[in-house]
Short mmCIF file of C-alpha atoms in Angstrom, two decimals:
data_model
loop_
_atom_site.label_atom_id
_atom_site.label_comp_id
_atom_site.label_asym_id
_atom_site.label_seq_id
_atom_site.Cartn_x
_atom_site.Cartn_y
_atom_site.Cartn_z
CA UNK A 25 -15.45 -53.71 -4.48
CA UNK A 26 -15.98 -49.96 -4.83
CA UNK A 27 -18.47 -48.84 -7.44
CA UNK A 28 -17.09 -46.70 -10.31
CA UNK A 29 -19.83 -44.07 -9.84
CA UNK A 30 -18.76 -43.58 -6.20
CA UNK A 31 -15.13 -43.08 -7.25
CA UNK A 32 -16.15 -40.54 -9.92
CA UNK A 33 -18.27 -38.69 -7.36
CA UNK A 34 -15.37 -38.46 -4.88
CA UNK A 35 -12.96 -37.31 -7.61
CA UNK A 36 -15.45 -34.63 -8.74
CA UNK A 37 -15.81 -33.37 -5.15
CA UNK A 38 -12.04 -33.26 -4.74
CA UNK A 39 -11.60 -31.32 -8.00
CA UNK A 40 -14.31 -28.85 -6.94
CA UNK A 41 -12.60 -28.35 -3.59
CA UNK A 42 -9.22 -27.77 -5.24
CA UNK A 43 -10.70 -25.23 -7.68
CA UNK A 44 -12.39 -23.39 -4.79
CA UNK A 45 -9.12 -23.29 -2.83
CA UNK A 46 -7.26 -22.01 -5.88
CA UNK A 47 -9.81 -19.22 -6.40
CA UNK A 48 -9.59 -18.21 -2.73
CA UNK A 49 -5.79 -18.19 -2.92
CA UNK A 50 -5.84 -15.95 -6.00
CA UNK A 51 -8.22 -13.43 -4.39
CA UNK A 52 -6.24 -13.45 -1.17
CA UNK A 53 -2.96 -12.80 -2.98
CA UNK A 54 -4.50 -9.80 -4.76
CA UNK A 55 -5.16 -8.12 -1.41
CA UNK A 56 -1.61 -8.74 -0.22
CA UNK A 57 -0.01 -7.01 -3.18
CA UNK A 58 -0.78 -3.48 -1.93
CA UNK A 59 0.69 -4.36 1.47
CA UNK A 60 3.87 -5.60 -0.17
CA UNK A 61 4.10 -2.55 -2.41
CA UNK A 62 3.81 -0.13 0.53
CA UNK A 63 6.47 -1.76 2.72
CA UNK A 64 9.80 0.04 2.52
CA UNK A 65 10.84 3.64 2.43
CA UNK A 66 9.43 6.36 0.24
CA UNK A 67 10.50 9.90 -0.55
CA UNK A 68 7.74 12.45 -0.82
CA UNK A 69 7.73 14.71 -3.89
CA UNK A 70 7.28 18.02 -2.07
CA UNK A 71 6.41 19.90 -5.30
CA UNK A 72 3.61 17.43 -6.10
CA UNK A 73 2.16 17.21 -2.59
CA UNK A 74 -0.82 19.40 -1.63
CA UNK A 75 -2.45 19.98 1.74
CA UNK A 76 -5.68 21.99 1.78
CA UNK A 77 -6.68 24.04 4.84
CA UNK A 78 -3.56 23.38 6.91
CA UNK A 79 -0.15 24.99 6.84
CA UNK A 80 2.97 23.17 7.90
CA UNK A 81 6.46 22.57 6.60
CA UNK A 82 7.83 19.07 6.18
CA UNK A 83 11.40 19.05 7.52
CA UNK A 84 12.31 15.79 5.80
CA UNK A 85 10.57 13.97 3.00
CA UNK A 86 10.98 10.35 4.14
CA UNK A 87 8.00 8.09 4.76
CA UNK A 88 8.85 4.66 6.17
CA UNK A 89 6.47 1.67 6.18
CA UNK A 90 7.66 -1.35 8.19
CA UNK A 91 6.52 -5.00 7.96
CA UNK A 92 5.62 -4.97 11.68
CA UNK A 93 2.88 -2.35 11.00
CA UNK A 94 5.06 0.51 12.23
CA UNK A 95 5.29 3.70 10.19
CA UNK A 96 7.38 6.84 10.46
CA UNK A 97 5.85 9.94 8.90
CA UNK A 98 7.91 13.01 7.98
CA UNK A 99 8.92 15.46 10.73
CA UNK A 100 6.96 18.70 10.79
CA UNK A 101 9.05 21.86 11.30
CA UNK A 102 6.51 24.22 12.85
CA UNK A 103 5.02 21.82 15.43
CA UNK A 104 5.32 23.09 19.00
CA UNK A 105 6.87 20.61 21.40
CA UNK A 106 8.40 17.21 20.82
CA UNK A 107 5.70 15.48 18.77
CA UNK A 108 5.97 11.85 17.75
CA UNK A 109 6.07 10.99 14.06
CA UNK A 110 6.03 7.22 14.71
CA UNK A 111 2.85 5.17 14.76
CA UNK A 112 1.03 2.26 13.17
CA UNK A 113 -0.33 1.66 9.68
CA UNK A 114 -2.78 -0.79 8.17
CA UNK A 115 -4.27 -1.50 4.77
CA UNK A 116 -8.02 -1.41 4.21
CA UNK A 117 -9.36 -3.20 1.15
CA UNK A 118 -12.62 -2.70 -0.76
CA UNK A 119 -13.89 -3.06 -4.32
CA UNK A 120 -13.41 0.62 -5.18
CA UNK A 121 -9.79 1.10 -4.08
CA UNK A 122 -7.22 0.11 -1.51
CA UNK A 123 -6.57 2.53 1.31
CA UNK A 124 -3.87 2.94 3.91
CA UNK A 125 -4.50 4.26 7.40
CA UNK A 126 -1.69 6.03 9.28
CA UNK A 127 -2.41 6.10 13.01
CA UNK A 128 0.01 8.82 14.12
CA UNK A 129 -2.27 11.25 16.03
CA UNK A 130 0.40 13.91 16.67
CA UNK A 131 1.30 14.24 12.97
CA UNK A 132 -0.81 16.34 10.55
CA UNK A 133 -0.52 13.56 7.91
CA UNK A 134 -2.38 11.17 10.24
CA UNK A 135 -5.43 9.59 8.58
CA UNK A 136 -6.78 7.40 5.80
CA UNK A 137 -5.64 7.70 2.17
CA UNK A 138 -6.75 6.07 -1.08
CA UNK A 139 -3.74 4.58 -2.89
CA UNK A 140 -2.94 4.64 -6.59
CA UNK A 141 0.29 2.88 -7.61
CA UNK A 142 1.90 3.67 -10.96
CA UNK A 143 5.15 3.59 -12.92
CA UNK A 144 6.81 6.84 -13.94
CA UNK A 145 8.47 5.77 -17.19
CA UNK A 146 10.10 9.17 -17.76
CA UNK A 147 11.97 9.11 -14.43
CA UNK A 148 12.06 5.28 -14.21
CA UNK A 149 10.46 5.23 -10.76
CA UNK A 150 7.71 3.36 -8.95
CA UNK A 151 5.33 5.90 -7.45
CA UNK A 152 2.24 6.07 -5.29
CA UNK A 153 -0.37 8.79 -5.03
CA UNK A 154 -2.08 8.93 -1.62
CA UNK A 155 -5.24 11.05 -1.49
CA UNK A 156 -7.96 11.97 0.97
CA UNK A 157 -10.36 14.94 1.28
CA UNK A 158 -7.65 17.46 2.14
CA UNK A 159 -4.30 15.97 1.11
CA UNK A 160 -2.51 14.63 -1.94
CA UNK A 161 0.86 12.97 -1.33
CA UNK A 162 2.97 11.83 -4.27
CA UNK A 163 5.90 9.63 -3.30
CA UNK A 164 8.64 7.54 -4.89
CA UNK A 165 9.61 4.04 -3.78
CA UNK A 166 13.21 3.76 -2.60
CA UNK A 167 15.72 1.13 -3.72
CA UNK A 168 13.63 -0.55 -6.42
CA UNK A 169 14.83 -1.89 -9.76
CA UNK A 170 12.49 -0.23 -12.25
CA UNK A 171 13.55 -2.51 -15.12
CA UNK A 172 12.75 -5.66 -13.14
CA UNK A 173 9.46 -7.26 -14.18
CA UNK A 174 7.30 -6.32 -11.15
CA UNK A 175 3.52 -6.07 -11.17
CA UNK A 176 3.05 -2.44 -10.24
#
């Protein structure tokens, strides 16, 4: 016959393990939310975008982030030669802020950006502000239902 104290001990260990797994799952899902928010296509608000120390003209204002880690940055009008605007992206997480890294060496927007997601209630749009030392990019998420209850 199994002693009641042994059963209580095993149940307590099981509960502790389940609580630990639940906590890990919650923290892990927090990191994934920025990934999920970035995937899709974005239009860049040209009037709100600033680049310091470099001059170039964006020929289209579409930024595409794919689930397979591929990204397509906007074409640049005054680049000499046939430069690629396709590359890879990845999210970097830390306590201060989430960042996205665009690895598209031939594009002037190549680099790492801090991300701030927000809702524009006036225009009813989901937006993101990407910033680094020399660039601020404000963009709008495409094909999203603003009135749907989404954690943004």
